[in-house]
PDB file of C-alpha atoms in Angstrom:
ATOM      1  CA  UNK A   1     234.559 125.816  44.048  1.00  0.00           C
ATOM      2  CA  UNK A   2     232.033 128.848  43.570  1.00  0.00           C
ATOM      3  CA  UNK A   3     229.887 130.213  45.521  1.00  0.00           C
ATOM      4  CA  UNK A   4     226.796 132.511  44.858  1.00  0.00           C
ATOM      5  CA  UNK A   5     227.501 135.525  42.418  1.00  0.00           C
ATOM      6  CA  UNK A   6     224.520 137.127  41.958  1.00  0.00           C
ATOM      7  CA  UNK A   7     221.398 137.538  44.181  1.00  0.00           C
ATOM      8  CA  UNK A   8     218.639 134.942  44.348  1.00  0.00           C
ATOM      9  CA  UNK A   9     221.212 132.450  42.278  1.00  0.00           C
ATOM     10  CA  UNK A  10     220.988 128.669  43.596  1.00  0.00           C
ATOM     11  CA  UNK A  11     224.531 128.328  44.756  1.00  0.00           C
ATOM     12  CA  UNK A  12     226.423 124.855  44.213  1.00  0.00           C
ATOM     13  CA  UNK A  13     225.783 122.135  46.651  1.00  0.00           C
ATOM     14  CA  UNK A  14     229.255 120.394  47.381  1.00  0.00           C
ATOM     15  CA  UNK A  15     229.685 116.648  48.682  1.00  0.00           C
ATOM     16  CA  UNK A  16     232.940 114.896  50.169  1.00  0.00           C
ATOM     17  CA  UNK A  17     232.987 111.480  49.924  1.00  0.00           C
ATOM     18  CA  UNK A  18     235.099 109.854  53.651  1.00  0.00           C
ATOM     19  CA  UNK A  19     234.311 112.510  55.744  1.00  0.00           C
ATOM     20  CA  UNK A  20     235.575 110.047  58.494  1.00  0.00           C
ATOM     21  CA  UNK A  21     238.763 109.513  57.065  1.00  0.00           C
ATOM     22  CA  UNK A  22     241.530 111.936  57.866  1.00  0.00           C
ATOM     23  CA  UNK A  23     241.582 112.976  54.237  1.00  0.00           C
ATOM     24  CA  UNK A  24     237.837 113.372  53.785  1.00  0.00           C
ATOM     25  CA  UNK A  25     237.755 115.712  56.834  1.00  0.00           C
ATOM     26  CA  UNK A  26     240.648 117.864  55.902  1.00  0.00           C
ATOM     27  CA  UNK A  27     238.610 118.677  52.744  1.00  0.00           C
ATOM     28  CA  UNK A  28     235.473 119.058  54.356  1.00  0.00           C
ATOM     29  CA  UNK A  29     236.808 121.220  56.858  1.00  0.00           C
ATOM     30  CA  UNK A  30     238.313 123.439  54.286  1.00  0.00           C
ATOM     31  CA  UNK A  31     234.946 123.750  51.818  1.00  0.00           C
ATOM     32  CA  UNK A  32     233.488 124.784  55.057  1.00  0.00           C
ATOM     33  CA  UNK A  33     235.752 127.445  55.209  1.00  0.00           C
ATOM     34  CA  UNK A  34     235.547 128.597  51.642  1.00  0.00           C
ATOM     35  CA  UNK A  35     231.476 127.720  51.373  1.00  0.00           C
ATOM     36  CA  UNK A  36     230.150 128.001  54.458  1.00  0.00           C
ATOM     37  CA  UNK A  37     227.718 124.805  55.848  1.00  0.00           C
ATOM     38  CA  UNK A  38     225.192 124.933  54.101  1.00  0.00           C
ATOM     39  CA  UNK A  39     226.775 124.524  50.475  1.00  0.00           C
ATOM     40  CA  UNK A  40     228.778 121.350  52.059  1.00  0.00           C
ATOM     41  CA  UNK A  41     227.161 117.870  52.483  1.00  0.00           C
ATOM     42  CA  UNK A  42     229.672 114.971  53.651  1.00  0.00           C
ATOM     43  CA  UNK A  43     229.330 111.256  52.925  1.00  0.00           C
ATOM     44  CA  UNK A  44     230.721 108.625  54.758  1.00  0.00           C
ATOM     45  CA  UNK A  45     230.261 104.957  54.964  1.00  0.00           C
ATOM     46  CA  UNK A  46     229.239 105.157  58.848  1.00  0.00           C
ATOM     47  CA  UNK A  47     227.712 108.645  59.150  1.00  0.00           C
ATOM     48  CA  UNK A  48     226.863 108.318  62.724  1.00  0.00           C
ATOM     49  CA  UNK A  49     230.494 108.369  63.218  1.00  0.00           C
ATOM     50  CA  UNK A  50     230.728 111.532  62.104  1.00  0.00           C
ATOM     51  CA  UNK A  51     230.890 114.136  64.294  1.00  0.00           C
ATOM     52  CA  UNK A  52     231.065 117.967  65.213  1.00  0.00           C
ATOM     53  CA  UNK A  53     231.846 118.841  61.224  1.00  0.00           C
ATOM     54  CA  UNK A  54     228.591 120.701  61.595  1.00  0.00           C
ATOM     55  CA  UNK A  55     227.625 119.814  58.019  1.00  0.00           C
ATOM     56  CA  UNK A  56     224.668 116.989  56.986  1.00  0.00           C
ATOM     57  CA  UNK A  57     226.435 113.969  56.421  1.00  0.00           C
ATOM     58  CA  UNK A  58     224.658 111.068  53.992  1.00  0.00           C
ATOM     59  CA  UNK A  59     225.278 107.194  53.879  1.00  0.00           C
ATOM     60  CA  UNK A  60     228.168 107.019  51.353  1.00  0.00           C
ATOM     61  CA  UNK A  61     229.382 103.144  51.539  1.00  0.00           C
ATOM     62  CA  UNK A  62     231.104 102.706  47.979  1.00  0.00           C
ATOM     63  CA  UNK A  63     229.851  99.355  47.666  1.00  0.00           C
ATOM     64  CA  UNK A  64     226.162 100.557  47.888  1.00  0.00           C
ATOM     65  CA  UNK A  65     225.242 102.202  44.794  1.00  0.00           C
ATOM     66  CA  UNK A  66     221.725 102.567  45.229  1.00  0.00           C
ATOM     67  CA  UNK A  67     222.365 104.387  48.628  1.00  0.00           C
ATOM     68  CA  UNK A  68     225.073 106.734  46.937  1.00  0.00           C
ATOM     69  CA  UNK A  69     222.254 107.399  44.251  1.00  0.00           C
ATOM     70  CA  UNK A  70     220.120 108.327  47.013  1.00  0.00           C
ATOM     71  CA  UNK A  71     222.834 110.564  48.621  1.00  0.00           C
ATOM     72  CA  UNK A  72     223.983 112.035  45.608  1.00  0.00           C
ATOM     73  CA  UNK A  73     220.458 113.604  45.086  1.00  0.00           C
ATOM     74  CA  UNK A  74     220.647 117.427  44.654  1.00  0.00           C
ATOM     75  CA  UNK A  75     224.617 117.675  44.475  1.00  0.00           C
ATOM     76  CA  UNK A  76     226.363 120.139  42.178  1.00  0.00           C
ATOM     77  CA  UNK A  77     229.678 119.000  42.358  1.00  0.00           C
ATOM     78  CA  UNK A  78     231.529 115.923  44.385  1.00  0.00           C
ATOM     79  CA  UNK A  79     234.833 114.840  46.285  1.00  0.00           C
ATOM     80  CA  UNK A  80     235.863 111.475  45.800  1.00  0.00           C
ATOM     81  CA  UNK A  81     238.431 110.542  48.381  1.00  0.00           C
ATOM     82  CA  UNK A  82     239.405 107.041  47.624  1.00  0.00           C
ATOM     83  CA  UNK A  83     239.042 104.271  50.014  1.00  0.00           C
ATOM     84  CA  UNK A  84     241.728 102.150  51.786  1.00  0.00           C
ATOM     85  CA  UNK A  85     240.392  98.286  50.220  1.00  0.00           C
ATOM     86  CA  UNK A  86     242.539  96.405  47.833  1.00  0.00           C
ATOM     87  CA  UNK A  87     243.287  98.174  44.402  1.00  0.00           C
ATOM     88  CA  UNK A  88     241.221  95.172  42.529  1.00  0.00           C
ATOM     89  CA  UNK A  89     237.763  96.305  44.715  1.00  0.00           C
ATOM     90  CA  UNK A  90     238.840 100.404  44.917  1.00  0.00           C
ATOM     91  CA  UNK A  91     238.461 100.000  40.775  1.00  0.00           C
ATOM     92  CA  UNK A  92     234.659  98.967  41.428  1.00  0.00           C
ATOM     93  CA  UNK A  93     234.013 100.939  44.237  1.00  0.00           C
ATOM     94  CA  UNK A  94     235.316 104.283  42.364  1.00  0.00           C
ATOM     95  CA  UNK A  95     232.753 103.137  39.386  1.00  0.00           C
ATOM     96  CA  UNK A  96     229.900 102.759  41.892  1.00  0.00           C
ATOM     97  CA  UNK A  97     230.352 106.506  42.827  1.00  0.00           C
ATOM     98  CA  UNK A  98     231.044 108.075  39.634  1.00  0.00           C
ATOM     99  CA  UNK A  99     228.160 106.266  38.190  1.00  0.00           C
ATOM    100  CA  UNK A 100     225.840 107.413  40.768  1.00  0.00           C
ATOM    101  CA  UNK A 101     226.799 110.733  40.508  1.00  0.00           C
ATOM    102  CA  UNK A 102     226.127 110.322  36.672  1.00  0.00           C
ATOM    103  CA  UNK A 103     222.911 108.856  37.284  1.00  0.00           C
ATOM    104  CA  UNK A 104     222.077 112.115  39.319  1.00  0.00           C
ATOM    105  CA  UNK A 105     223.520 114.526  37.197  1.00  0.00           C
ATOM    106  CA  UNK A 106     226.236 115.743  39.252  1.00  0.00           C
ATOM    107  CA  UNK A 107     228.510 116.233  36.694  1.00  0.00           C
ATOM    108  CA  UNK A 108     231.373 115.037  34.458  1.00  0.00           C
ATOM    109  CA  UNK A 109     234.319 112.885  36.091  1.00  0.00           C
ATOM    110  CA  UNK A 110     238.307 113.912  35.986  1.00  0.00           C
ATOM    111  CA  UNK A 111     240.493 111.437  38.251  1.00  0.00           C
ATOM    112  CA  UNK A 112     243.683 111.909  39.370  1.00  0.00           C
ATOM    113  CA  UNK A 113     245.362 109.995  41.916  1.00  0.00           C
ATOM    114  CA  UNK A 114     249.001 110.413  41.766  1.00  0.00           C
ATOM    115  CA  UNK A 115     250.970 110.660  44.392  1.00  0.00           C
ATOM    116  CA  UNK A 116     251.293 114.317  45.296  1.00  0.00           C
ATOM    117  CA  UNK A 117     248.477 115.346  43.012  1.00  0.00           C
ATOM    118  CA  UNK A 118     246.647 116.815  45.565  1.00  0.00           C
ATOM    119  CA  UNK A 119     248.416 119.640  47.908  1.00  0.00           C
ATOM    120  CA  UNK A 120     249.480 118.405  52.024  1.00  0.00           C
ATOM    121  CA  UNK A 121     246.404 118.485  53.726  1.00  0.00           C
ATOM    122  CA  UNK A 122     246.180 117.848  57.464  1.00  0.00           C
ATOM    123  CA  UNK A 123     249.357 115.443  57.097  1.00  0.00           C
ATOM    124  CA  UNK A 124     248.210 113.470  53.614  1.00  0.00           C
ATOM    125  CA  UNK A 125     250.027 113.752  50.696  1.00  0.00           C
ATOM    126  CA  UNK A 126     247.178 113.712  48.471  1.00  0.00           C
ATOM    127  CA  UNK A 127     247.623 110.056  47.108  1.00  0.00           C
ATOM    128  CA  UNK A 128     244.150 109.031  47.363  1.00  0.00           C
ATOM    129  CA  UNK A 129     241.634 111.846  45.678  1.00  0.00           C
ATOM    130  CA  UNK A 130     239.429 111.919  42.491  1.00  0.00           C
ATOM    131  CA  UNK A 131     237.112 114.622  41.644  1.00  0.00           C
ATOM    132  CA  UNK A 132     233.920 115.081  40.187  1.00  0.00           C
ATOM    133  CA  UNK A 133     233.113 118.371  38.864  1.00  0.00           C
ATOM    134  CA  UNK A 134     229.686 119.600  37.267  1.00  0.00           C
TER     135      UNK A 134
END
């Protein structure tokens, strides 16, 4: 993740997908660390759930592309943490995100979800994690 370099440069808007997860937290929590709040948008399928993060947080139900569209608008770069439904649905659900943040520009698509792919965060061995970079 980068953040501004040079004076008057647009820095990178960030989004993490299940910001009320465990997982989705753990990396919001740490972008807010590196980036600050205002480079870090969370999505999450119940937003209103979401609490004291201290970031915007966006509808971001996997099953809704046209909402993900909507909440994808303006983002640089995106966290996909997958979600906990049945392999068979995650396949659609992970091509409803990654083709809304197509559709919006946010960037080209590398997927990894092997276990221990992703350092320990916050407990979570990383299983369950795709990103999108721009």
């Amino acid at each position: 993740m980068q953040s501004p370099t040079k004076e008057g440069a647009r820095a990178m808007t960030y989004a993490i997908t299940a910001v009320s997860g465990q997982l989705g937290r753990e990396i919001a929590l740490k972008s807010i660390d590196k980036l600050g709040v205002k480079d870090v948008v969370g999505l999450a399928r119940t937003p209103h759930h979401v609490k004291d993060l201290g970031i915007k947080v966006r509808p971001g139900d996997y099953d809704k592309p046209e909402e993900l569209r909507a909440s994808l608008q303006g983002i640089d770069a995106l966290v996909l943490v997958s979600g906990m439904a049945a392999p068979e649905d995650r396949i659609q659900q992970h091509r409803n995100v990654i083709e809304s943040a197509k559709a919006e520009q946010t960037g080209a698509v590398s997927e990894d979800r092997r276990k221990g792919s992703w350092p320990r965060v916050g407990g979570h061995d990383g299983s369950r994690s795709v990103i999108v970079h721009h």
